[in-house]
């Protein structure tokens, strides 16, 4: 009993020390491995602002895009393990890229420490507002009538969006003509103008364009419909039972970051996610709030590295 009491006191002291350390004048830097304005950036800024408001921490958002998110994640993997540098990673750069890239500069399991999951978001199949395709069945019928005639845009080879499109083609027995872009900006311009027939992207990236009438939502890739556009059916209910392809977002720190600091960060991020205004902001952008423990995040990461790795191998996608 005495040993247990000492252990508990030790943990509490360590946690208090971690909180005090993080409250120092030195800012906490959150790396966003994509350009400003996207879903990852919005989630990072929303959480970062709440952490700052609640704890009086100085939180700085630093966008470091490049190489499919790898540059920003690698920066954090090689940063000092002191809790002052985090990255908001996601399915693509933590679970997909280990198989997609032949020479990834970091190992997401060995070089990074999961801190807290933030949210998950389904992907969305969209077409131009004036497209003749009104349903997923329309798109598949056109593709079956003339294989390769339907052009399918994604934000890049091997992204979750690209791989979800590959999964759909395999499930439906059709063949699209894949057109990979370097990000969403030019792809959205081309799909809105009708130069590309369909596009698959994250709900946070696309939902504003759907709501303002520039894009038509065809289907979501999650098991259930998203509350922000509840009229849009899932791929699963459109004839492909069990279809699921979602992307998640989560904070990770450099491996070796002290457990007490990880615990403090996890606790404060979960408090931020429990705030009704924060949750409403994430949900308004198509995110489903997650949260949870570092251990739960670690288990999901390992599971998805294996699952998405198989999808990458099946698709034949590879980046050297």
PDB file of N, CA and C in Angstrom, residues 42-104:
ATOM      1  N   UNK A  42      -7.307  23.791 -40.262  1.00  0.00           N
ATOM      2  CA  UNK A  42      -8.434  24.300 -39.482  1.00  0.00           C
ATOM      3  C   UNK A  42      -8.559  23.581 -38.144  1.00  0.00           C
ATOM      4  N   UNK A  43      -8.418  22.259 -38.158  1.00  0.00           N
ATOM      5  CA  UNK A  43      -8.509  21.494 -36.910  1.00  0.00           C
ATOM      6  C   UNK A  43      -7.388  21.899 -35.949  1.00  0.00           C
ATOM      7  N   UNK A  44      -6.163  22.047 -36.487  1.00  0.00           N
ATOM      8  CA  UNK A  44      -5.026  22.410 -35.643  1.00  0.00           C
ATOM      9  C   UNK A  44      -5.228  23.777 -35.009  1.00  0.00           C
ATOM     10  N   UNK A  45      -5.716  24.737 -35.780  1.00  0.00           N
ATOM     11  CA  UNK A  45      -5.912  26.090 -35.260  1.00  0.00           C
ATOM     12  C   UNK A  45      -7.042  26.141 -34.232  1.00  0.00           C
ATOM     13  N   UNK A  46      -8.077  25.355 -34.448  1.00  0.00           N
ATOM     14  CA  UNK A  46      -9.189  25.324 -33.497  1.00  0.00           C
ATOM     15  C   UNK A  46      -8.738  24.777 -32.151  1.00  0.00           C
ATOM     16  N   UNK A  47      -8.025  23.644 -32.174  1.00  0.00           N
ATOM     17  CA  UNK A  47      -7.537  23.042 -30.923  1.00  0.00           C
ATOM     18  C   UNK A  47      -6.464  23.913 -30.291  1.00  0.00           C
ATOM     19  N   UNK A  48      -5.544  24.412 -31.118  1.00  0.00           N
ATOM     20  CA  UNK A  48      -4.467  25.245 -30.595  1.00  0.00           C
ATOM     21  C   UNK A  48      -4.985  26.479 -29.882  1.00  0.00           C
ATOM     22  N   UNK A  49      -6.000  27.114 -30.447  1.00  0.00           N
ATOM     23  CA  UNK A  49      -6.571  28.310 -29.829  1.00  0.00           C
ATOM     24  C   UNK A  49      -7.206  27.983 -28.482  1.00  0.00           C
ATOM     25  N   UNK A  50      -7.888  26.834 -28.410  1.00  0.00           N
ATOM     26  CA  UNK A  50      -8.525  26.451 -27.150  1.00  0.00           C
ATOM     27  C   UNK A  50      -7.490  26.115 -26.083  1.00  0.00           C
ATOM     28  N   UNK A  51      -6.416  25.444 -26.468  1.00  0.00           N
ATOM     29  CA  UNK A  51      -5.346  25.134 -25.516  1.00  0.00           C
ATOM     30  C   UNK A  51      -4.734  26.425 -24.974  1.00  0.00           C
ATOM     31  N   UNK A  52      -4.580  27.387 -25.860  1.00  0.00           N
ATOM     32  CA  UNK A  52      -4.017  28.675 -25.451  1.00  0.00           C
ATOM     33  C   UNK A  52      -4.959  29.412 -24.503  1.00  0.00           C
ATOM     34  N   UNK A  53      -6.245  29.456 -24.844  1.00  0.00           N
ATOM     35  CA  UNK A  53      -7.222  30.176 -24.028  1.00  0.00           C
ATOM     36  C   UNK A  53      -7.372  29.563 -22.645  1.00  0.00           C
ATOM     37  N   UNK A  54      -7.395  28.228 -22.599  1.00  0.00           N
ATOM     38  CA  UNK A  54      -7.665  27.529 -21.337  1.00  0.00           C
ATOM     39  C   UNK A  54      -6.456  27.505 -20.411  1.00  0.00           C
ATOM     40  N   UNK A  55      -5.267  27.266 -20.970  1.00  0.00           N
ATOM     41  CA  UNK A  55      -4.074  27.049 -20.151  1.00  0.00           C
ATOM     42  C   UNK A  55      -3.097  28.215 -20.130  1.00  0.00           C
ATOM     43  N   UNK A  56      -3.424  29.265 -20.897  1.00  0.00           N
ATOM     44  CA  UNK A  56      -2.518  30.412 -21.019  1.00  0.00           C
ATOM     45  C   UNK A  56      -1.183  29.993 -21.641  1.00  0.00           C
ATOM     46  N   UNK A  57      -1.220  28.942 -22.436  1.00  0.00           N
ATOM     47  CA  UNK A  57      -0.040  28.530 -23.183  1.00  0.00           C
ATOM     48  C   UNK A  57       0.080  29.390 -24.437  1.00  0.00           C
ATOM     49  N   UNK A  58       1.293  29.611 -24.872  1.00  0.00           N
ATOM     50  CA  UNK A  58       1.518  30.235 -26.175  1.00  0.00           C
ATOM     51  C   UNK A  58       1.622  29.116 -27.204  1.00  0.00           C
ATOM     52  N   UNK A  59       0.676  29.052 -28.112  1.00  0.00           N
ATOM     53  CA  UNK A  59       0.633  27.988 -29.116  1.00  0.00           C
ATOM     54  C   UNK A  59       0.788  28.617 -30.497  1.00  0.00           C
ATOM     55  N   UNK A  60       1.751  28.127 -31.248  1.00  0.00           N
ATOM     56  CA  UNK A  60       2.043  28.654 -32.578  1.00  0.00           C
ATOM     57  C   UNK A  60       1.768  27.578 -33.623  1.00  0.00           C
ATOM     58  N   UNK A  61       1.034  27.925 -34.662  1.00  0.00           N
ATOM     59  CA  UNK A  61       0.780  27.000 -35.769  1.00  0.00           C
ATOM     60  C   UNK A  61       1.805  27.274 -36.868  1.00  0.00           C
ATOM     61  N   UNK A  62       2.485  26.236 -37.312  1.00  0.00           N
ATOM     62  CA  UNK A  62       3.541  26.365 -38.314  1.00  0.00           C
ATOM     63  C   UNK A  62       3.252  25.404 -39.465  1.00  0.00           C
ATOM     64  N   UNK A  63       2.890  25.938 -40.630  1.00  0.00           N
ATOM     65  CA  UNK A  63       2.599  25.100 -41.800  1.00  0.00           C
ATOM     66  C   UNK A  63       3.889  24.716 -42.502  1.00  0.00           C
ATOM     67  N   UNK A  64       4.117  23.414 -42.629  1.00  0.00           N
ATOM     68  CA  UNK A  64       5.296  22.888 -43.328  1.00  0.00           C
ATOM     69  C   UNK A  64       4.835  21.836 -44.339  1.00  0.00           C
ATOM     70  N   UNK A  65       4.259  22.287 -45.462  1.00  0.00           N
ATOM     71  CA  UNK A  65       3.761  21.323 -46.453  1.00  0.00           C
ATOM     72  C   UNK A  65       4.894  20.734 -47.288  1.00  0.00           C
ATOM     73  N   UNK A  66       4.569  19.637 -47.977  1.00  0.00           N
ATOM     74  CA  UNK A  66       5.521  19.043 -48.900  1.00  0.00           C
ATOM     75  C   UNK A  66       5.591  17.541 -48.781  1.00  0.00           C
ATOM     76  N   UNK A  67       5.804  16.886 -49.929  1.00  0.00           N
ATOM     77  CA  UNK A  67       5.988  15.438 -49.995  1.00  0.00           C
ATOM     78  C   UNK A  67       4.843  14.672 -49.342  1.00  0.00           C
ATOM     79  N   UNK A  68       3.611  15.074 -49.644  1.00  0.00           N
ATOM     80  CA  UNK A  68       2.465  14.367 -49.107  1.00  0.00           C
ATOM     81  C   UNK A  68       2.330  14.435 -47.602  1.00  0.00           C
ATOM     82  N   UNK A  69       2.865  15.496 -47.006  1.00  0.00           N
ATOM     83  CA  UNK A  69       2.816  15.639 -45.552  1.00  0.00           C
ATOM     84  C   UNK A  69       4.049  15.113 -44.854  1.00  0.00           C
ATOM     85  N   UNK A  70       4.949  14.473 -45.601  1.00  0.00           N
ATOM     86  CA  UNK A  70       6.122  13.844 -44.982  1.00  0.00           C
ATOM     87  C   UNK A  70       7.108  14.848 -44.391  1.00  0.00           C
ATOM     88  N   UNK A  71       7.263  16.012 -45.025  1.00  0.00           N
ATOM     89  CA  UNK A  71       8.248  16.977 -44.550  1.00  0.00           C
ATOM     90  C   UNK A  71       7.920  17.461 -43.142  1.00  0.00           C
ATOM     91  N   UNK A  72       6.657  17.791 -42.921  1.00  0.00           N
ATOM     92  CA  UNK A  72       6.256  18.276 -41.609  1.00  0.00           C
ATOM     93  C   UNK A  72       6.350  17.206 -40.536  1.00  0.00           C
ATOM     94  N   UNK A  73       5.944  15.988 -40.877  1.00  0.00           N
ATOM     95  CA  UNK A  73       6.011  14.892 -39.906  1.00  0.00           C
ATOM     96  C   UNK A  73       7.465  14.561 -39.581  1.00  0.00           C
ATOM     97  N   UNK A  74       8.326  14.542 -40.601  1.00  0.00           N
ATOM     98  CA  UNK A  74       9.741  14.241 -40.377  1.00  0.00           C
ATOM     99  C   UNK A  74      10.397  15.310 -39.511  1.00  0.00           C
ATOM    100  N   UNK A  75       9.988  16.567 -39.691  1.00  0.00           N
ATOM    101  CA  UNK A  75      10.512  17.652 -38.856  1.00  0.00           C
ATOM    102  C   UNK A  75      10.263  17.370 -37.382  1.00  0.00           C
ATOM    103  N   UNK A  76       9.063  16.907 -37.078  1.00  0.00           N
ATOM    104  CA  UNK A  76       8.720  16.623 -35.680  1.00  0.00           C
ATOM    105  C   UNK A  76       9.403  15.348 -35.193  1.00  0.00           C
ATOM    106  N   UNK A  77       9.513  14.344 -36.059  1.00  0.00           N
ATOM    107  CA  UNK A  77      10.184  13.102 -35.669  1.00  0.00           C
ATOM    108  C   UNK A  77      11.621  13.360 -35.225  1.00  0.00           C
ATOM    109  N   UNK A  78      12.237  14.406 -35.772  1.00  0.00           N
ATOM    110  CA  UNK A  78      13.633  14.722 -35.461  1.00  0.00           C
ATOM    111  C   UNK A  78      13.771  15.895 -34.476  1.00  0.00           C
ATOM    112  N   UNK A  79      12.650  16.389 -33.973  1.00  0.00           N
ATOM    113  CA  UNK A  79      12.679  17.517 -33.034  1.00  0.00           C
ATOM    114  C   UNK A  79      12.999  17.027 -31.621  1.00  0.00           C
ATOM    115  N   UNK A  80      13.431  17.917 -30.725  1.00  0.00           N
ATOM    116  CA  UNK A  80      13.667  17.527 -29.329  1.00  0.00           C
ATOM    117  C   UNK A  80      12.399  16.951 -28.702  1.00  0.00           C
ATOM    118  N   UNK A  81      12.559  15.887 -27.917  1.00  0.00           N
ATOM    119  CA  UNK A  81      11.409  15.196 -27.316  1.00  0.00           C
ATOM    120  C   UNK A  81      11.060  15.835 -25.977  1.00  0.00           C
ATOM    121  N   UNK A  82      10.583  17.087 -26.035  1.00  0.00           N
ATOM    122  CA  UNK A  82      10.321  17.816 -24.800  1.00  0.00           C
ATOM    123  C   UNK A  82       8.881  18.321 -24.686  1.00  0.00           C
ATOM    124  N   UNK A  83       8.020  17.960 -25.657  1.00  0.00           N
ATOM    125  CA  UNK A  83       6.620  18.360 -25.585  1.00  0.00           C
ATOM    126  C   UNK A  83       6.317  19.708 -26.208  1.00  0.00           C
ATOM    127  N   UNK A  84       7.339  20.390 -26.717  1.00  0.00           N
ATOM    128  CA  UNK A  84       7.124  21.708 -27.294  1.00  0.00           C
ATOM    129  C   UNK A  84       6.903  21.686 -28.804  1.00  0.00           C
ATOM    130  N   UNK A  85       7.032  20.515 -29.410  1.00  0.00           N
ATOM    131  CA  UNK A  85       6.815  20.402 -30.847  1.00  0.00           C
ATOM    132  C   UNK A  85       5.925  19.203 -31.132  1.00  0.00           C
ATOM    133  N   UNK A  86       4.753  19.465 -31.728  1.00  0.00           N
ATOM    134  CA  UNK A  86       3.801  18.423 -32.093  1.00  0.00           C
ATOM    135  C   UNK A  86       3.468  18.566 -33.571  1.00  0.00           C
ATOM    136  N   UNK A  87       2.932  17.526 -34.147  1.00  0.00           N
ATOM    137  CA  UNK A  87       2.410  17.618 -35.508  1.00  0.00           C
ATOM    138  C   UNK A  87       1.010  17.015 -35.517  1.00  0.00           C
ATOM    139  N   UNK A  88       0.109  17.657 -36.254  1.00  0.00           N
ATOM    140  CA  UNK A  88      -1.216  17.080 -36.440  1.00  0.00           C
ATOM    141  C   UNK A  88      -1.141  16.212 -37.689  1.00  0.00           C
ATOM    142  N   UNK A  89      -0.883  14.935 -37.464  1.00  0.00           N
ATOM    143  CA  UNK A  89      -0.798  13.994 -38.566  1.00  0.00           C
ATOM    144  C   UNK A  89      -2.166  13.454 -38.916  1.00  0.00           C
ATOM    145  N   UNK A  90      -2.218  12.657 -39.953  1.00  0.00           N
ATOM    146  CA  UNK A  90      -3.480  12.068 -40.361  1.00  0.00           C
ATOM    147  C   UNK A  90      -3.224  10.721 -41.023  1.00  0.00           C
ATOM    148  N   UNK A  91      -4.287  10.106 -41.479  1.00  0.00           N
ATOM    149  CA  UNK A  91      -4.192   8.765 -42.058  1.00  0.00           C
ATOM    150  C   UNK A  91      -3.137   8.690 -43.152  1.00  0.00           C
ATOM    151  N   UNK A  92      -3.088   9.692 -44.025  1.00  0.00           N
ATOM    152  CA  UNK A  92      -2.186   9.619 -45.178  1.00  0.00           C
ATOM    153  C   UNK A  92      -0.726   9.548 -44.768  1.00  0.00           C
ATOM    154  N   UNK A  93      -0.264  10.508 -43.962  1.00  0.00           N
ATOM    155  CA  UNK A  93       1.172  10.542 -43.674  1.00  0.00           C
ATOM    156  C   UNK A  93       1.614   9.643 -42.529  1.00  0.00           C
ATOM    157  N   UNK A  94       0.672   9.103 -41.762  1.00  0.00           N
ATOM    158  CA  UNK A  94       1.044   8.201 -40.674  1.00  0.00           C
ATOM    159  C   UNK A  94       0.739   6.736 -40.982  1.00  0.00           C
ATOM    160  N   UNK A  95      -0.333   6.462 -41.719  1.00  0.00           N
ATOM    161  CA  UNK A  95      -0.733   5.066 -41.951  1.00  0.00           C
ATOM    162  C   UNK A  95      -0.552   4.597 -43.389  1.00  0.00           C
ATOM    163  N   UNK A  96      -0.633   5.511 -44.351  1.00  0.00           N
ATOM    164  CA  UNK A  96      -0.533   5.133 -45.770  1.00  0.00           C
ATOM    165  C   UNK A  96       0.890   5.263 -46.293  1.00  0.00           C
ATOM    166  N   UNK A  97       1.539   6.381 -45.990  1.00  0.00           N
ATOM    167  CA  UNK A  97       2.852   6.651 -46.569  1.00  0.00           C
ATOM    168  C   UNK A  97       3.938   5.630 -46.222  1.00  0.00           C
ATOM    169  N   UNK A  98       3.873   4.939 -45.073  1.00  0.00           N
ATOM    170  CA  UNK A  98       4.901   3.924 -44.810  1.00  0.00           C
ATOM    171  C   UNK A  98       4.975   2.834 -45.873  1.00  0.00           C
ATOM    172  N   UNK A  99       3.856   2.537 -46.525  1.00  0.00           N
ATOM    173  CA  UNK A  99       3.862   1.546 -47.603  1.00  0.00           C
ATOM    174  C   UNK A  99       4.027   2.222 -48.960  1.00  0.00           C
ATOM    175  N   UNK A 100       3.461   3.407 -49.115  1.00  0.00           N
ATOM    176  CA  UNK A 100       3.471   4.107 -50.402  1.00  0.00           C
ATOM    177  C   UNK A 100       4.873   4.561 -50.806  1.00  0.00           C
ATOM    178  N   UNK A 101       5.632   5.081 -49.835  1.00  0.00           N
ATOM    179  CA  UNK A 101       6.969   5.609 -50.137  1.00  0.00           C
ATOM    180  C   UNK A 101       8.030   4.539 -49.895  1.00  0.00           C
ATOM    181  N   UNK A 102       8.894   4.355 -50.876  1.00  0.00           N
ATOM    182  CA  UNK A 102       9.949   3.347 -50.729  1.00  0.00           C
ATOM    183  C   UNK A 102      11.018   3.792 -49.733  1.00  0.00           C
ATOM    184  N   UNK A 103      11.184   5.117 -49.570  1.00  0.00           N
ATOM    185  CA  UNK A 103      12.194   5.640 -48.648  1.00  0.00           C
ATOM    186  C   UNK A 103      11.573   6.728 -47.774  1.00  0.00           C
ATOM    187  N   UNK A 104      10.754   6.326 -46.845  1.00  0.00           N
ATOM    188  CA  UNK A 104      10.148   7.290 -45.925  1.00  0.00           C
ATOM    189  C   UNK A 104      11.198   7.679 -44.881  1.00  0.00           C
TER     190      UNK A 104
END
